[in-house]
Amino acid sequence: MTRECTPHPLRTIASFHAHIYYDQATRTEAERLRNWIAERFTVTLGRWHDAPVGPHAQAMYQVAFAVEIFPALVPWLMLNHSGLSILVHPNTTHPLADHTDHALWIGKALDIRGDKLPQESEAELPREPNTTPTLRP
Ligand code: ZN
């Protein structure tokens, strides 16, 4: 074990992602959830990936969000994920750990292709939001 003996401080989290997975049978639910999110949260919605990409073994789209959004968005996703699998992960300087050891799943956990992820990289800072919410969560 080469794991360090001090805990990771919260400030190492630059931002978060939620990856919302779907397949042909659940794409309608994924579309509905995407619209619900856009109506309620200030986030950056990524494009649809109908085929597996990077470490993600199933079709998905990404929701990128700032640390301050987490306390409202993640519990809301717990209540409203409609049976879809969602990977919520922090963005630190350790992408592999962020998608595995540091991640949480809402719904059924899916495989992550760890071989597609670097151990270390620059942390991803929050992106420019592309939603303008009109409803309260
Ligand atoms: Zn991600």
Coordinates of C-alpha atoms and ligand atoms in Angstrom, one line a residue:
M1 CA 0.0 0.0 0.0
T2 CA 1.4 3.4 -1.0
R3 CA -1.7 5.3 0.0
E4 CA -1.0 8.5 1.9
C5 CA -1.9 8.6 5.6
T6 CA -3.6 12.0 5.6
P7 CA -7.1 12.6 4.4
H8 CA -7.8 14.4 1.1
P9 CA -8.9 18.0 1.9
L10 CA -12.2 19.2 0.3
R11 CA -10.4 21.9 -1.6
T12 CA -8.9 19.3 -3.9
I13 CA -12.3 19.1 -5.5
A14 CA -12.4 21.6 -8.3
S15 CA -15.9 20.6 -9.7
F16 CA -18.2 17.6 -10.1
H17 CA -19.6 15.6 -12.9
A18 CA -22.8 13.5 -13.0
H19 CA -22.8 11.0 -15.9
I20 CA -26.3 9.9 -16.8
Y21 CA -26.4 6.6 -18.6
Y22 CA -29.1 5.3 -20.9
D23 CA -29.7 2.8 -23.6
Q24 CA -32.2 2.6 -26.5
A25 CA -35.0 1.5 -24.1
T26 CA -34.4 4.3 -21.6
R27 CA -33.4 7.2 -23.9
T28 CA -36.8 8.8 -23.3
E29 CA -36.3 8.9 -19.6
A30 CA -32.8 10.3 -20.1
E31 CA -34.3 13.1 -22.3
R32 CA -36.9 13.9 -19.7
L33 CA -34.4 14.0 -16.9
R34 CA -32.1 16.3 -19.0
N35 CA -35.0 18.7 -19.5
W36 CA -35.9 18.6 -15.8
I37 CA -32.3 19.4 -14.8
A38 CA -32.0 22.3 -17.3
E39 CA -35.2 23.8 -15.9
R40 CA -34.0 23.6 -12.3
F41 CA -30.2 23.8 -12.0
T42 CA -27.3 26.0 -13.2
V43 CA -25.1 23.4 -14.8
T44 CA -23.2 22.6 -18.1
L45 CA -25.0 19.9 -20.0
G46 CA -22.7 17.9 -22.3
R47 CA -23.7 16.4 -25.6
W48 CA -25.3 13.1 -26.1
H49 CA -22.9 10.2 -26.5
D50 CA -25.0 7.4 -28.0
A51 CA -22.0 5.1 -28.1
P52 CA -19.5 4.3 -25.3
V53 CA -16.8 6.9 -24.9
G54 CA -13.6 7.0 -22.8
P55 CA -14.1 5.2 -19.4
H56 CA -17.9 5.0 -19.9
A57 CA -19.1 1.5 -21.0
Q58 CA -22.6 2.7 -21.9
A59 CA -24.2 5.6 -23.7
M60 CA -24.4 8.7 -21.5
Y61 CA -24.4 12.5 -21.3
Q62 CA -22.4 14.5 -18.8
V63 CA -23.7 17.1 -16.4
A64 CA -20.8 19.3 -15.2
F65 CA -21.4 21.5 -12.1
A66 CA -19.7 23.6 -9.5
V67 CA -19.1 22.4 -5.9
E68 CA -21.9 24.8 -4.6
I69 CA -24.5 23.0 -6.8
F70 CA -23.9 19.5 -5.3
P71 CA -26.1 19.9 -2.1
A72 CA -29.2 20.5 -4.2
L73 CA -28.5 18.6 -7.4
V74 CA -27.3 15.3 -6.0
P75 CA -30.2 14.7 -3.6
W76 CA -32.6 15.8 -6.3
L77 CA -31.1 13.2 -8.7
M78 CA -31.6 10.5 -5.9
L79 CA -35.3 11.3 -6.0
N80 CA -35.7 11.7 -9.7
H81 CA -33.2 9.4 -11.6
S82 CA -36.1 7.4 -13.0
G83 CA -34.3 4.1 -12.7
L84 CA -31.3 5.4 -14.7
S85 CA -27.7 4.8 -13.5
I86 CA -25.9 8.0 -12.6
L87 CA -22.2 8.2 -11.8
V88 CA -21.3 11.3 -9.6
H89 CA -17.6 12.0 -9.3
P90 CA -15.4 14.8 -8.1
N91 CA -12.8 16.4 -10.3
T92 CA -9.4 16.4 -8.5
T93 CA -6.0 15.8 -10.0
H94 CA -6.6 12.1 -9.9
P95 CA -9.0 11.1 -12.7
L96 CA -8.8 7.3 -12.1
A97 CA -9.5 7.5 -8.4
D98 CA -12.3 10.1 -9.0
H99 CA -14.2 7.7 -11.3
T100 CA -13.7 4.7 -9.0
D101 CA -12.7 5.1 -5.3
H102 CA -14.1 8.6 -5.0
A103 CA -17.3 8.1 -7.0
L104 CA -20.8 7.5 -5.9
W105 CA -23.6 5.8 -7.9
I106 CA -27.3 6.6 -8.0
G107 CA -29.2 3.6 -9.3
K108 CA -27.3 0.5 -10.5
A109 CA -23.5 0.8 -10.7
L110 CA -22.0 0.1 -14.1
D111 CA -18.5 -0.8 -15.2
I112 CA -15.9 1.9 -15.6
R113 CA -13.0 1.3 -17.9
G114 CA -10.2 2.4 -15.6
D115 CA -7.6 1.7 -18.3
K116 CA -8.9 4.7 -20.2
L117 CA -8.2 7.1 -17.3
P118 CA -4.9 8.7 -16.3
Q119 CA -3.8 8.5 -12.6
E120 CA -3.1 12.2 -12.6
S121 CA -4.0 15.2 -14.6
E122 CA -5.0 18.9 -14.2
A123 CA -8.2 19.2 -12.2
E124 CA -11.2 20.3 -14.3
L125 CA -12.4 23.7 -13.2
P126 CA -16.1 24.5 -13.4
R127 CA -17.3 25.2 -17.0
E128 CA -19.5 28.0 -18.2
P129 CA -23.1 26.9 -17.4
N130 CA -25.4 26.5 -20.4
T131 CA -28.7 26.2 -18.6
T132 CA -31.0 29.0 -17.3
P133 CA -33.3 27.5 -14.7
T134 CA -36.9 28.8 -14.4
L135 CA -38.3 26.3 -11.8
R136 CA -37.3 25.6 -8.2
P137 CA -35.9 22.1 -7.5
Ligands
ZN1 ZN -16.7 12.8 -15.7

